[in-house]
Short mmCIF file of C-alpha atoms in Angstrom, two decimals:
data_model
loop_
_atom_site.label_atom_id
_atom_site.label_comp_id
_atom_site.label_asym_id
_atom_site.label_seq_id
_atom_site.Cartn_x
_atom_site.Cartn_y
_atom_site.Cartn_z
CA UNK A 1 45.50 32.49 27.35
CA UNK A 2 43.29 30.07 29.38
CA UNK A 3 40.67 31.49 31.49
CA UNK A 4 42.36 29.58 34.65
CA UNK A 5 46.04 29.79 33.47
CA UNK A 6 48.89 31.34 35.09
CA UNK A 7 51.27 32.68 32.99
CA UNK A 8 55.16 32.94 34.34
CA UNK A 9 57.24 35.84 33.15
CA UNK A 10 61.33 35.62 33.71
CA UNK A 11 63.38 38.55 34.45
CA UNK A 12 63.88 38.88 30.63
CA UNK A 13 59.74 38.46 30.20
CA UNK A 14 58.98 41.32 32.65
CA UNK A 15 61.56 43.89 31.38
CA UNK A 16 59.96 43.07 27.56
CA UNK A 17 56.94 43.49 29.06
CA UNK A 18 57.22 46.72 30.87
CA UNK A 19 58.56 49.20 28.03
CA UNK A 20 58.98 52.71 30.17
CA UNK A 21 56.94 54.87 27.44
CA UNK A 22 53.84 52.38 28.29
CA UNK A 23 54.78 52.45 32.00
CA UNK A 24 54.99 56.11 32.97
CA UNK A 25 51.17 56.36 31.38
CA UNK A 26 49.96 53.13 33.36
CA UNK A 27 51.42 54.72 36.37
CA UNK A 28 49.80 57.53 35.84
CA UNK A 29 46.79 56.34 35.41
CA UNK A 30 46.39 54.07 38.16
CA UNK A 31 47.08 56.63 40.60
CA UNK A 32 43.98 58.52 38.89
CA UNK A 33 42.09 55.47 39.05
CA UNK A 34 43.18 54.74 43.15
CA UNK A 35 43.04 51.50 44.99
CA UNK A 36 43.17 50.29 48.07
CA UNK A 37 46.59 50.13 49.71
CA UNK A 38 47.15 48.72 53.30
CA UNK A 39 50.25 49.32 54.94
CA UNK A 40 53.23 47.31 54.51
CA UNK A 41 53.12 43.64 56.10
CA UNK A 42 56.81 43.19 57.92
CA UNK A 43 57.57 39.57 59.28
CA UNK A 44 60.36 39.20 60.84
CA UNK A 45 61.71 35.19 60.63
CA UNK A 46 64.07 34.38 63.77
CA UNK A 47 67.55 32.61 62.72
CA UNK A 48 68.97 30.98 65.28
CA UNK A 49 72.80 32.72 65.87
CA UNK A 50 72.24 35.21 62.35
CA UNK A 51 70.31 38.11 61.90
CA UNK A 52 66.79 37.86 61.51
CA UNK A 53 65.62 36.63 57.97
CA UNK A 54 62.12 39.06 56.95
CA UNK A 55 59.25 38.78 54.48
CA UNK A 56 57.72 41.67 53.35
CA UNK A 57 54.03 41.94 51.84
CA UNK A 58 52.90 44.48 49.93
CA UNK A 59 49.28 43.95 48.58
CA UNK A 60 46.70 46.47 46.61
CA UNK A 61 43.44 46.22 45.02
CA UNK A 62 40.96 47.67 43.24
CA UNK A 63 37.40 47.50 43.96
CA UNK A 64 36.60 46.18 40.29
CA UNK A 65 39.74 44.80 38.10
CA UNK A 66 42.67 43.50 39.52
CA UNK A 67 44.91 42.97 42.78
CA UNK A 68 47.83 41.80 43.12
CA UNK A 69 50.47 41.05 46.08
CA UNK A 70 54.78 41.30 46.29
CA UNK A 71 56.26 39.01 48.39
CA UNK A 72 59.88 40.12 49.12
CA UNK A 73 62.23 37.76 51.07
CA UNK A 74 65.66 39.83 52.55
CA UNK A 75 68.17 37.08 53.64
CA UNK A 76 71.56 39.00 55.07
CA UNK A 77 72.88 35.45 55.46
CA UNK A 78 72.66 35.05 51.49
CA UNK A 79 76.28 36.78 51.26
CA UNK A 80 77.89 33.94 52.71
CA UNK A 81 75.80 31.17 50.54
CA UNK A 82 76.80 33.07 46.94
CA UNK A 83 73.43 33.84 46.89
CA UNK A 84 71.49 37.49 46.61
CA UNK A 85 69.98 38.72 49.99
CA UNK A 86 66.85 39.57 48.08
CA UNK A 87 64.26 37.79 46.27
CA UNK A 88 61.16 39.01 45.10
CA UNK A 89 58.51 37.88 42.97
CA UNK A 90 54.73 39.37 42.48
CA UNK A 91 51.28 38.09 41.80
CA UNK A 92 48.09 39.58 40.09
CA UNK A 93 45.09 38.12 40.32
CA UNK A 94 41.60 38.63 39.13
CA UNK A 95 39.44 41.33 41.85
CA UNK A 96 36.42 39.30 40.77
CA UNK A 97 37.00 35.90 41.45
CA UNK A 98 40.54 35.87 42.59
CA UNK A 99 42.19 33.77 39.97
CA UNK A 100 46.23 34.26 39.87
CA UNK A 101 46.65 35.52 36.05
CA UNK A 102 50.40 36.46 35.97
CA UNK A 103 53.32 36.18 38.12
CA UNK A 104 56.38 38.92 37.61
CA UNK A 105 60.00 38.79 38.38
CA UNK A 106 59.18 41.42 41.70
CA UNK A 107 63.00 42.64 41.41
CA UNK A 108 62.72 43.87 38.00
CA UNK A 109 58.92 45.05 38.39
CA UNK A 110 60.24 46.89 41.50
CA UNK A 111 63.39 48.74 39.60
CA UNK A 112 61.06 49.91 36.38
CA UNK A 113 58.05 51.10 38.46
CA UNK A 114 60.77 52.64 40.73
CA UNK A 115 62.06 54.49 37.69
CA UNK A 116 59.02 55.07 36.11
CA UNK A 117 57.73 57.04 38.86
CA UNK A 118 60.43 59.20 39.67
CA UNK A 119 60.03 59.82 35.47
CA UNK A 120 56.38 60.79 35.60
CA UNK A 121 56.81 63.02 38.87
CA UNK A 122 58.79 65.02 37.22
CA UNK A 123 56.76 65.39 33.86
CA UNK A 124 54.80 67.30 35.88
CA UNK A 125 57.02 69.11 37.96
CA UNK A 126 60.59 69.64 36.43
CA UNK A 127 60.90 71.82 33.21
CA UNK A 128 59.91 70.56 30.39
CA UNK A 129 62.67 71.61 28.04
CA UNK A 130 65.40 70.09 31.09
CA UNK A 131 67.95 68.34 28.89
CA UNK A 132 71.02 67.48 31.56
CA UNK A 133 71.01 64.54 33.74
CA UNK A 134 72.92 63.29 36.47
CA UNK A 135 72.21 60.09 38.14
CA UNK A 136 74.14 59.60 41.56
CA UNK A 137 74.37 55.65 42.31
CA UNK A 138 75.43 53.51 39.67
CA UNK A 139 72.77 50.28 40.83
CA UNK A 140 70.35 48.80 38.97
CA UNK A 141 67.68 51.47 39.93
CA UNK A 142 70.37 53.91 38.84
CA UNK A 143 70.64 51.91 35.40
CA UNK A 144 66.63 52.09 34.92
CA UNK A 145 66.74 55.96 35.88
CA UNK A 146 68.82 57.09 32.52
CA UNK A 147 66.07 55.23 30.10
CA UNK A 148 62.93 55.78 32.00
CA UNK A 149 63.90 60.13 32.00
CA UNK A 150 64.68 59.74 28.20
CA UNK A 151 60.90 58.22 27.70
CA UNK A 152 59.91 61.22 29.54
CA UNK A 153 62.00 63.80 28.07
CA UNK A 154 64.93 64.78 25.48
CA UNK A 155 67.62 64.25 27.62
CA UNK A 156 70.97 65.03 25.68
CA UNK A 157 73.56 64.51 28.83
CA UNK A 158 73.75 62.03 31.40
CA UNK A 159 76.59 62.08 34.00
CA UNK A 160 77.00 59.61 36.50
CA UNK A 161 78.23 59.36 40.46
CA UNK A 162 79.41 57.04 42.17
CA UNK A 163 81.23 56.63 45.45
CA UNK A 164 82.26 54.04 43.21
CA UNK A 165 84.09 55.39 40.48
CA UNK A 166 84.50 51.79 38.70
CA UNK A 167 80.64 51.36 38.88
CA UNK A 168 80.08 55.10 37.34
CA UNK A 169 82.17 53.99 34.54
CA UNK A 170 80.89 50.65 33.98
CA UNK A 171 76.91 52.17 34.03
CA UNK A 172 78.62 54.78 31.39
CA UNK A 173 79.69 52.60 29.33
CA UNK A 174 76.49 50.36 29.52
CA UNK A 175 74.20 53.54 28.90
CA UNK A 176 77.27 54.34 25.58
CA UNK A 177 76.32 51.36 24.56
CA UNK A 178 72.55 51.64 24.20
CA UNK A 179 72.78 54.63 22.26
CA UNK A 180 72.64 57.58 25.42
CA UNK A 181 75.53 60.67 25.83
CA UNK A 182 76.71 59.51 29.09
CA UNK A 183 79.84 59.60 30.99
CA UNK A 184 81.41 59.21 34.71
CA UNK A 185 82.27 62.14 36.44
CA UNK A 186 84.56 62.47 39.80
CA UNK A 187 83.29 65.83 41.56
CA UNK A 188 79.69 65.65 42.79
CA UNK A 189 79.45 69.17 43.64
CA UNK A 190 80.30 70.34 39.98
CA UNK A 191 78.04 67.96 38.63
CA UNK A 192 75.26 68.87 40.79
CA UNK A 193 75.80 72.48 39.79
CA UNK A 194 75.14 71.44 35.88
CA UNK A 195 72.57 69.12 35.99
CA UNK A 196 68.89 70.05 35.50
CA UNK A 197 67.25 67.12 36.81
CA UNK A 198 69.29 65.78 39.68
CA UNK A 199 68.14 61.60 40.57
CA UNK A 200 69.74 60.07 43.26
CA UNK A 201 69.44 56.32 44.52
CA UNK A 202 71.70 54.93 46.60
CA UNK A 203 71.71 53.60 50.06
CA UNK A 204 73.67 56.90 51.37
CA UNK A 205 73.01 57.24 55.32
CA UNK A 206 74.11 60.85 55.51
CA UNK A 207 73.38 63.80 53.31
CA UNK A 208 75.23 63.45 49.36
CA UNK A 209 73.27 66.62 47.76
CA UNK A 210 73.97 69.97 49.59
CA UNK A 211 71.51 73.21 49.11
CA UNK A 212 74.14 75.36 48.69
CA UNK A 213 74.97 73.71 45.14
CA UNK A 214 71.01 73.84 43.81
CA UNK A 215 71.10 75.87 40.97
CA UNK A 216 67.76 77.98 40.03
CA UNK A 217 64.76 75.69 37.89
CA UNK A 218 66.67 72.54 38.95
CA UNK A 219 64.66 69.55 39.87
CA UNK A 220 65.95 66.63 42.35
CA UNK A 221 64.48 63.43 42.59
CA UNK A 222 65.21 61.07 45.51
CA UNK A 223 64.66 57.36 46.06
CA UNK A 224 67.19 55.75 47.83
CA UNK A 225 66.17 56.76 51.58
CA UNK A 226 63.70 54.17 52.28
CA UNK A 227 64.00 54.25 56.22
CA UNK A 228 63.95 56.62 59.00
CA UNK A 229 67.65 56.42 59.13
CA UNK A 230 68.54 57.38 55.73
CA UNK A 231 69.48 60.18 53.85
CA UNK A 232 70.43 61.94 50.88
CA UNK A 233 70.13 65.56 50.91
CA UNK A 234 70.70 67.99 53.76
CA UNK A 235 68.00 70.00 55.08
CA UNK A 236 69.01 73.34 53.20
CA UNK A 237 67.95 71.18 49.92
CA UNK A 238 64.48 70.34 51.31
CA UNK A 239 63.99 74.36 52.39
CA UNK A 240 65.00 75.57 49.41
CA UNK A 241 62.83 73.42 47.09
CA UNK A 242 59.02 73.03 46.62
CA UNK A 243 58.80 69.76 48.23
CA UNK A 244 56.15 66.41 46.74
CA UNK A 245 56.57 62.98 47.90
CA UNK A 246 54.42 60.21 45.85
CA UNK A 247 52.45 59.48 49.23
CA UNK A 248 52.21 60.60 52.70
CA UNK A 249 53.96 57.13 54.21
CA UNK A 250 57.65 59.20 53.02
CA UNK A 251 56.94 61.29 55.84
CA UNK A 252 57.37 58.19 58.71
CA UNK A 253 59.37 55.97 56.09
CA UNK A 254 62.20 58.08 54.65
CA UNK A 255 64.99 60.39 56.95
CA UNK A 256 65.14 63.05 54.26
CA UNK A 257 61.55 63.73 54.90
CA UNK A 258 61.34 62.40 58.39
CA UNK A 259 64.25 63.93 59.95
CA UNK A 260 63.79 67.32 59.03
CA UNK A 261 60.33 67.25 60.30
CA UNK A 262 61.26 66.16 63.38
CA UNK A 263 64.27 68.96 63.58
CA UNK A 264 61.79 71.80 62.58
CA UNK A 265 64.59 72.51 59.62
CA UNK A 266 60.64 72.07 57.47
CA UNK A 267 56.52 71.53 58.04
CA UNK A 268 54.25 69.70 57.27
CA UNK A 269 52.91 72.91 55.72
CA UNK A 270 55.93 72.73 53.52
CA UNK A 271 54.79 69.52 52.01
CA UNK A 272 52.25 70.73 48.75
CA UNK A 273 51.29 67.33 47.60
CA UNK A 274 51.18 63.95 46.81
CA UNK A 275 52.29 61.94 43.29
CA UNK A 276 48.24 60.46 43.00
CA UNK A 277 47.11 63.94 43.63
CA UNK A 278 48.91 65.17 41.10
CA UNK A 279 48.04 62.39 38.51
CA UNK A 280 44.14 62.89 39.89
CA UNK A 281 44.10 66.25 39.02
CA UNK A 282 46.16 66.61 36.28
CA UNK A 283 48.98 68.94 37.67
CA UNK A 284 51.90 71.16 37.06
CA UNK A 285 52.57 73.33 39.71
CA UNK A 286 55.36 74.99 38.80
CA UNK A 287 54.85 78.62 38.54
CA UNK A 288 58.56 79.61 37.17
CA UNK A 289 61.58 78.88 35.32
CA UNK A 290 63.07 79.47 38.65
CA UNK A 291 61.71 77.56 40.74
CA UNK A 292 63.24 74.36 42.57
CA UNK A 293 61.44 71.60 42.86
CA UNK A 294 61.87 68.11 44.66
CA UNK A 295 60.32 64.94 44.79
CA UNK A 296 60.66 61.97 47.21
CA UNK A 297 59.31 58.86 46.75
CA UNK A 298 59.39 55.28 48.99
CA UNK A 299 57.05 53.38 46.56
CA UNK A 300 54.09 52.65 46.75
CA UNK A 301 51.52 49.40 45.74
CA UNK A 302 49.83 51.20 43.27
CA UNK A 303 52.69 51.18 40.91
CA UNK A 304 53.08 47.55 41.29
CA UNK A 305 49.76 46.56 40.42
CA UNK A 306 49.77 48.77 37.55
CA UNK A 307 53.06 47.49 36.11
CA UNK A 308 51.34 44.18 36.22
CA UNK A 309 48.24 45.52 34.95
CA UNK A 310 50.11 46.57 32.02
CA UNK A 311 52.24 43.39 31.47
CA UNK A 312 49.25 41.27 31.50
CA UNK A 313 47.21 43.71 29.27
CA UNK A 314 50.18 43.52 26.41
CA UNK A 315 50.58 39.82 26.97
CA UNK A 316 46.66 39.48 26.15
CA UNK A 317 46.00 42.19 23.51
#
């Protein structure tokens, strides 16, 4: 590759490039290695009679190596043109002298790093011998979620919720057909009560996961509230569980974190880390078999730039 060239990856390209073995450990180690991480840009681009089109910015960079920037488009009024509301592409570029080297598919960087985390925060906090699964939401994070936990560990069982049961199904059979033990099942509860490591990503505005179901040494994972306003799990879930989010911003940025705080239902106290923190200091808190621990995550720039730092690195060895 040309010291000056760009190169282009497709949707395909970045998925090849982004294996989720390789990607837990570059995640891993770029929040040991840090960056600089400025807060989210939001512009907000005025329609005339529709809702407001925005573009979202989400740079990081390190202070010798590599930066790199998502742009994010969200269009509401793409539902009426056939068109997805969403498009999203990312750049990295050289910290030195600011060359663009590779440009990602930011959709598909987005739903492996998304994965990938949620898989490496629990290497270090679930139990390693958990075996049962169950992924509630049936998207395409949901789809990542079943192959990024088997990188991480030797999950046997994967059961699937849905509000929609003919998306549970159809994620079952995809997952059958890759080679994974996984199935739809209709009773949340039950399946909450069975799982080991619990994953949920959905766009749920009210509680799905109940405390009263956790089971002792269970671990629950939780990605889909991304604003204030969003939520899935109720506030017995958050007391009962050792609680790690994979950086402070979950606090303002995500209701199951935010709302409870602002109820008093938990501290701030009640918060024992951060995902970097753990990855800079190499560790595993828990203490016993027992124990239930949860992590929340919003994302964060670091794992984009070292997804990309990782795609580039395996297009160039």
């Amino acid at each position: 590759m040309k010291e000056r060239e760009m190169r282009v990856l497709s949707l395909e390209d970045t998925r090849a490039a982004l294996p989720f073995g390789a990607l837990i450990a570059a995640l891993d180690a770029g929040f040991r290695a840090g960056a600089e991480v400025p807060l989210r840009h939001h512009h907000f681009m005025k329609t005339p009679g529709a809702a407001d089109d925005v573009l979202l910015l989400m740079p990081a960079w390190q202070q010798a190596g590599w930066g790199g920037v998502k742009i994010v488009n969200v269009h509401p009024g793409n539902a009426g043109r056939g068109l997805p509301a969403i498009a999203s592409s990312y750049i990295l570029f050289d910290r030195l002298t600011g060359v663009h080297k590779l440009l990602l598919d930011g959709g598909e960087l987005t739903a492996r790093r998304t994965a990938a985390a949620s898989a490496l925060a629990a290497k270090r906090l679930a139990r390693p011998e958990s075996r049962k699964m169950l992924i509630v939401g049936a998207g395409r994070v949901g789809a990542n979620l079943a192959w990024a936990y088997r990188a991480a560990f030797a999950i046997e069982e994967i059961e699937i919720w849905s509000r929609t049961a003919a998306s549970a199904e159809a994620l079952a059979v995809e997952l059958r057909r890759g080679g994974l033990n996984a199935r739809a099942v209709p009773d949340l509860e039950a399946a909450v009560k069975r799982a080991e490591i619990i994953s949920c990503a959905t766009l749920s505005r009210a509680p799905l996961i109940e405390g009263e179901w956790l089971q002792p040494g269970q671990h629950i994972d939780l990605i889909g509230s991304f604003t204030p306003e969003m939520r899935e799990a109720d506030d017995e879930v958050l007391a009962r569980a050792r609680i790690f989010l994979d950086t402070d911003h979950a606090m303002v940025e995500s209701g199951d974190i935010a709302i409870p705080l602002a109820s008093g239902a938990i501290s701030k106290a009640d918060i024992e880390g951060t995902l970097a923190g753990l990855c800079r200091d190499d560790l595993r808190p828990r203490a016993s078999a027992e124990e239930i621990t949860l992590f929340k995550g919003v994302g964060s720039a670091i794992e984009d730039l070292a997804a990309a730092v990782l795609a580039y690195e395996s297009l160039t060895a």
